[in-house]
Coordinates of C-alpha atoms and ligand atoms in Angstrom, one line a residue:
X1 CA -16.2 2.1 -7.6
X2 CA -13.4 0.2 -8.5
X3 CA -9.9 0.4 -6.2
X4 CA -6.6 -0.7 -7.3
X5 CA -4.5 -0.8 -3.9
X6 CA -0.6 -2.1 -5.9
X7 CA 1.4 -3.4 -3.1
X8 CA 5.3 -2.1 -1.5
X9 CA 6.9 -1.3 -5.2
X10 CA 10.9 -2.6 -4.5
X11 CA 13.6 -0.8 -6.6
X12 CA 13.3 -0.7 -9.9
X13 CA 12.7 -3.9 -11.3
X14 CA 9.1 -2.9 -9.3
X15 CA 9.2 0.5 -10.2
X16 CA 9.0 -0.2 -14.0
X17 CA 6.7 -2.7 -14.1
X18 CA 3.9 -0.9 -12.0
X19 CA 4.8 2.4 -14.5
X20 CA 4.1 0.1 -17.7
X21 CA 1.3 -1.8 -15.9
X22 CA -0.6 1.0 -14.5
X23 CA -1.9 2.0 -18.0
X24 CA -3.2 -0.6 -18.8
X25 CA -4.6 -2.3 -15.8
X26 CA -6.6 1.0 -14.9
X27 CA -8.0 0.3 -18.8
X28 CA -8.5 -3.6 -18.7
X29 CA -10.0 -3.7 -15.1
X30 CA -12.1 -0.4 -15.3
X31 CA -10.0 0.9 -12.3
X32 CA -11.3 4.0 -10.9
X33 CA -8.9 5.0 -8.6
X34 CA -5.2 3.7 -8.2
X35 CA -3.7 3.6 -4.8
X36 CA 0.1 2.4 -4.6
X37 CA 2.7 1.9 -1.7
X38 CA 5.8 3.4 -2.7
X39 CA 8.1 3.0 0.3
X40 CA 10.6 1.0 -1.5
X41 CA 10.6 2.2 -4.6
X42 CA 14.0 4.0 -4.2
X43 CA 16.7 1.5 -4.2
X44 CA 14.7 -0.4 -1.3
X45 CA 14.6 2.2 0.7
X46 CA 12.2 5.1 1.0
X47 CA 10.8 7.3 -1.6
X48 CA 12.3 10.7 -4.0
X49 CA 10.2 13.1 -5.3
X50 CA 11.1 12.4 -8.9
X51 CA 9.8 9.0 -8.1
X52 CA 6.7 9.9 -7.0
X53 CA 6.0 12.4 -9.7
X54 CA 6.5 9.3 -12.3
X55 CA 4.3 7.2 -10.1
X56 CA 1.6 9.8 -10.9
X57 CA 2.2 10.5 -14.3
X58 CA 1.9 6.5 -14.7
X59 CA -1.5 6.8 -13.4
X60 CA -1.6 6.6 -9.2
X61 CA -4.2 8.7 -7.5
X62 CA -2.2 8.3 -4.0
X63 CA 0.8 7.1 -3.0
X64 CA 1.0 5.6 0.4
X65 CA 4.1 4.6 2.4
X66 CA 5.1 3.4 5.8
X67 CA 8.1 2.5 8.3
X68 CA 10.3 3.5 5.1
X69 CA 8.7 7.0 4.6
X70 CA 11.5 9.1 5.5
X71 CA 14.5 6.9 4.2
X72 CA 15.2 9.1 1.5
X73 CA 15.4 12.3 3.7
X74 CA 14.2 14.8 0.5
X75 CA 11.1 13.8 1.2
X76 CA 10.4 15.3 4.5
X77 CA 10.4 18.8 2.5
X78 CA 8.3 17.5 -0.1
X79 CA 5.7 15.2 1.9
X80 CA 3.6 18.8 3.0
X81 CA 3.2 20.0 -0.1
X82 CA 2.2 16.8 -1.9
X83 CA -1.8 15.7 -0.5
X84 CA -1.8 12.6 -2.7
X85 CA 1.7 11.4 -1.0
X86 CA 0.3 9.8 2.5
X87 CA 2.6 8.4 5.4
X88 CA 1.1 6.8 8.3
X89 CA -1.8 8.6 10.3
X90 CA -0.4 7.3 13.8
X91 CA 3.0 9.3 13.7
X92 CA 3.1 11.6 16.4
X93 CA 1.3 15.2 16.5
X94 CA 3.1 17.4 14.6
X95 CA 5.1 14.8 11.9
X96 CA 5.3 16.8 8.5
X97 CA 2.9 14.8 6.0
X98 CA -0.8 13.5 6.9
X99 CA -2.1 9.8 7.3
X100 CA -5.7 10.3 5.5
X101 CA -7.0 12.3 3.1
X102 CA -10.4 12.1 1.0
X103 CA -10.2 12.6 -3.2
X104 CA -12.1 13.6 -5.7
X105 CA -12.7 11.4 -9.1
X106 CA -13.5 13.6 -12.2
X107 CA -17.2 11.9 -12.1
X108 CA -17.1 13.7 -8.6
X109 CA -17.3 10.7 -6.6
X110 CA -15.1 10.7 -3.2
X111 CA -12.8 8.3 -1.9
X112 CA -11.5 8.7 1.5
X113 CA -7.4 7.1 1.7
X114 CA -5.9 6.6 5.2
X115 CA -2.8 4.4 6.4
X116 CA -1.7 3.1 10.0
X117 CA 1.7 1.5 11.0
X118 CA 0.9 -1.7 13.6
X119 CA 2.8 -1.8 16.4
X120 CA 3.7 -5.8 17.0
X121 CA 7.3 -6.2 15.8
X122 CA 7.5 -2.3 15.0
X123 CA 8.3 1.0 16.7
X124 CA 6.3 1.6 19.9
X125 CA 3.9 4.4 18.1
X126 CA 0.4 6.0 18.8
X127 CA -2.3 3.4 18.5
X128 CA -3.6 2.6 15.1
X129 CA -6.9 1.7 16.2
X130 CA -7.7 5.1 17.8
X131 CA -6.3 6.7 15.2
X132 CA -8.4 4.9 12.5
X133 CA -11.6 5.2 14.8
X134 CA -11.3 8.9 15.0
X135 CA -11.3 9.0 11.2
X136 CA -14.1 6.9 10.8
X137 CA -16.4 8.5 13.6
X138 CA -15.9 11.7 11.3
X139 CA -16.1 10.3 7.9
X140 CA -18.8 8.0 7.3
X141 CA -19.5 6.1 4.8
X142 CA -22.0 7.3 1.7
X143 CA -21.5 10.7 3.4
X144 CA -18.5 12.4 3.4
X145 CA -16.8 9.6 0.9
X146 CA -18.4 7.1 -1.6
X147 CA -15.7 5.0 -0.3
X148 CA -13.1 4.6 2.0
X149 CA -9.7 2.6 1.6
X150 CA -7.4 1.9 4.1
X151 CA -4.3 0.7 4.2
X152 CA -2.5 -0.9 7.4
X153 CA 1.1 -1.4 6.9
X154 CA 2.4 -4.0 9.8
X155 CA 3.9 -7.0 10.6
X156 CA 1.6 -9.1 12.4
X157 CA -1.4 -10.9 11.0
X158 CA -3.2 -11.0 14.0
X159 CA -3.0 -7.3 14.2
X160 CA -4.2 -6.8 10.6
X161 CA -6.8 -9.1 11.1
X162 CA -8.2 -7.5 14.1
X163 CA -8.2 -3.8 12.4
X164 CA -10.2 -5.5 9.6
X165 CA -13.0 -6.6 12.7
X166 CA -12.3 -3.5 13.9
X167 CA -13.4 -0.9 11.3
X168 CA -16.0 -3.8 9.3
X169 CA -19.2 -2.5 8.5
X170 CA -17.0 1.3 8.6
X171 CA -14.8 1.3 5.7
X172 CA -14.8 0.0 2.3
X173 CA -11.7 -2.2 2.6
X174 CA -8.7 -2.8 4.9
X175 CA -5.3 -4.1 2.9
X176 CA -2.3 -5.3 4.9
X177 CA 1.3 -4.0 3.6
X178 CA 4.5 -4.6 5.2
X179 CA 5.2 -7.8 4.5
X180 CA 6.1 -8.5 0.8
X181 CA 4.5 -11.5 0.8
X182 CA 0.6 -11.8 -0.6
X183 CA -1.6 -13.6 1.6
X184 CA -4.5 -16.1 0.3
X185 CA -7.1 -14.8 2.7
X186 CA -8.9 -12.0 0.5
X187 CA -12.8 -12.1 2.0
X188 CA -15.5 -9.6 2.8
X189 CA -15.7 -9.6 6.1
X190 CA -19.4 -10.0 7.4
X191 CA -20.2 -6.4 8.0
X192 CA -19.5 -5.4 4.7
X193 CA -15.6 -5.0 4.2
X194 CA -13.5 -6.0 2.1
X195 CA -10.4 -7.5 3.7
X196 CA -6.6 -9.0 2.9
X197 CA -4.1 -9.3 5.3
X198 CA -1.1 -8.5 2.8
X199 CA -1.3 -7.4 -0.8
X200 CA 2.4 -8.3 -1.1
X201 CA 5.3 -6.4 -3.1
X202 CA 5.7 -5.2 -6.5
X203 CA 9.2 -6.9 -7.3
X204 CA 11.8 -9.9 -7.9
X205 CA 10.4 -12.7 -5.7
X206 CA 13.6 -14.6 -6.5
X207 CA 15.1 -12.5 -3.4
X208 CA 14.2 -12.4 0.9
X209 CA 11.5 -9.8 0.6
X210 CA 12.5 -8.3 -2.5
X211 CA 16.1 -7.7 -1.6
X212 CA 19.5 -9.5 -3.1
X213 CA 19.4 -13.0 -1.4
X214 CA 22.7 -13.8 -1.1
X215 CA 23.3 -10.3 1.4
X216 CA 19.6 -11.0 3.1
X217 CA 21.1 -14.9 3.7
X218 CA 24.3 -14.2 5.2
X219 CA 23.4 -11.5 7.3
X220 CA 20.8 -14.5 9.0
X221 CA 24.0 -17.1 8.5
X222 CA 27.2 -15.4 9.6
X223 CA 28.1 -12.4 12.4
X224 CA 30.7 -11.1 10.1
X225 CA 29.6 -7.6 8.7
X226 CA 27.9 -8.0 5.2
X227 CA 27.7 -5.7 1.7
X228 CA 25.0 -3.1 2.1
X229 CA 21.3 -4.7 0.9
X230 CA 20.4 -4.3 -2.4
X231 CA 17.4 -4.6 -4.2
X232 CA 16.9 -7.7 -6.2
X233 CA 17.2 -7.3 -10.1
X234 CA 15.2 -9.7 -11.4
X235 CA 12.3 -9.5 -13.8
X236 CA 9.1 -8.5 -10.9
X237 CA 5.9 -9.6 -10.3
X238 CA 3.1 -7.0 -9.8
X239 CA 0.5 -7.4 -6.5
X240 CA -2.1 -5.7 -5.9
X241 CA -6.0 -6.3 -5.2
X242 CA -9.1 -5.2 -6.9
X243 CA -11.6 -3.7 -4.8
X244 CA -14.8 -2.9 -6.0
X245 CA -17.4 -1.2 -3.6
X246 CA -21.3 -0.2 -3.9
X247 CA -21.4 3.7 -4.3
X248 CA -24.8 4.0 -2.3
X249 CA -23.4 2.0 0.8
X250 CA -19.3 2.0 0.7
X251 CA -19.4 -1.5 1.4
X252 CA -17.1 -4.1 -0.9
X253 CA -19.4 -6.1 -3.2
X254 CA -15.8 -7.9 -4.3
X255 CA -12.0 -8.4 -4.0
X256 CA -9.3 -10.0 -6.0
X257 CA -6.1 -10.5 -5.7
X258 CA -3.7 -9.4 -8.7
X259 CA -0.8 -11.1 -9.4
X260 CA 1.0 -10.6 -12.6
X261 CA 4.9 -11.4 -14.7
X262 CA 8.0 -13.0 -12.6
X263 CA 7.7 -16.2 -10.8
X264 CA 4.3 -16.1 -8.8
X265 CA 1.3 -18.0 -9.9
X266 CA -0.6 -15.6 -11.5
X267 CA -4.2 -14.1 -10.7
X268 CA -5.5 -12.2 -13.3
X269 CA -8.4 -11.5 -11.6
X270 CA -10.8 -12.1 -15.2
X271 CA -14.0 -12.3 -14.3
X272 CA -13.6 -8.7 -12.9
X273 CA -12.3 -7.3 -16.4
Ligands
LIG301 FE1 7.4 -1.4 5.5

């Protein structure tokens, strides 16, 4: 099965390039199954409904989220009635929304979706490790999904890189979020799992993180108040990673990094098409 995880989409300089790009990537790269994070997609900050819905008609399976999820405070209505619209599993009992969910593909295959928030440099929240172990002692590989995707959205490498350990040999791949910025450490980890600590944004890199750099700057510079952030304009450059996973074992048989348009070098991950 073939996995397209596109990373934090930031305003709409991201927004429109992952709706023109999804199309075509899912066509070009044989893409089963289109995961993307859509916590910024509204002006930087959270997610609306009318978003997501063009996020789907563009061709995602799921949209995942994070630390963001409830910016935009619509969603909180919405988030029950919407399975393929995920927010992190390690909110606390009773949080509208769910962290995990398992899809069906039209050829009937299943992919199991969860998401954690870490908790170095973040809110103090449940622990993403037990949260993600409880999933997996439950849904096992080549049983209950062909596959299983997770997505951790944190700060710290070291945490990401630990959940990878963690869960290796369990899950099909572990994908950092968070950050905005795509790491060069894309492996399959020796159990079987395919690993990257960040998949990075979907937006104007000529920014801090996505956002206008000259607000991002001074409010690091200067202790005057500043203008509100806004998202950089920019034309954006799309990141994501290509999964692709054995259907008989779960496990990753590869992963590549996408990179695609504004000022990153580009990965077009070819010998994958
Ligand atoms: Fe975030």
């Amino acid at each position: 099965m073939r996995i397209l995880y596109i990373g934090d989409i930031v305003g709409r300089a991201g927004r429109d390039l992952v709706c023109r790009q999804i199309p075509h990537l899912r066509q070009d790269l044989g893409v089963d199954f289109v995961i993307v994070n859509g916590e910024n997609a509204a002006h930087g900050f959270g997610i609306t409904e009318k978003i997501c819905q063009a996020l789907f008609a563009a061709g995602a399976d799921v949209i995942v989220t994070g630390n963001h999820v409830w910016d935009q405070r619509e969603i909180i209505d919405f988030i029950d009635s919407e399975p393929r619209l995920l927010r992190p599993l390690n909110y606390p009992a009773g949080t509208p929304g769910r962290g995990v969910d398992v899809y069906e593909l039209p050829d009937r295959r299943r992919v199991a979706v969860a998401q954690v928030q870490g908790r170095l440099f973040m809110h103090a929240i449940e622990d993403p490790f037990r949260a993600l172990g409880a999933v997996v002692d439950e849904c096992r590989l080549g049983a209950q999904a062909h596959a299983i995707f997770v997505d951790f959205h944190a700060e710290a490498t070291s945490e990401k890189m630990a959940l990878g350990h963690f869960l290796d040999g369990r899950v099909s791949a572990v994908v950092g979020s968070h950050t905005h910025v795509p790491t060069a450490d894309a492996q399959i980890l020796p159990g079987g799992t395919g690993y990257l600590t960040d998949v990075g944004m979907c937006g104007d890199y000529d920014s801090v993180i996505g956002m206008e750099k000259r607000t991002a700057t001074a409010r690091l510079t200067q202790v005057l108040p500043t203008d509100r952030l806004e998202p950089a304009h920019g034309e954006a450059t799309l990141c994501a990673v290509l999964v692709e996973t054995d259907d008989a074992s779960g496990l990753a048989v590869g992963i590549e990094p996408l990179r695609l348009g504004g000022r990153l070098s580009q990965t077009p991950a070819r010998h994958l098409a």
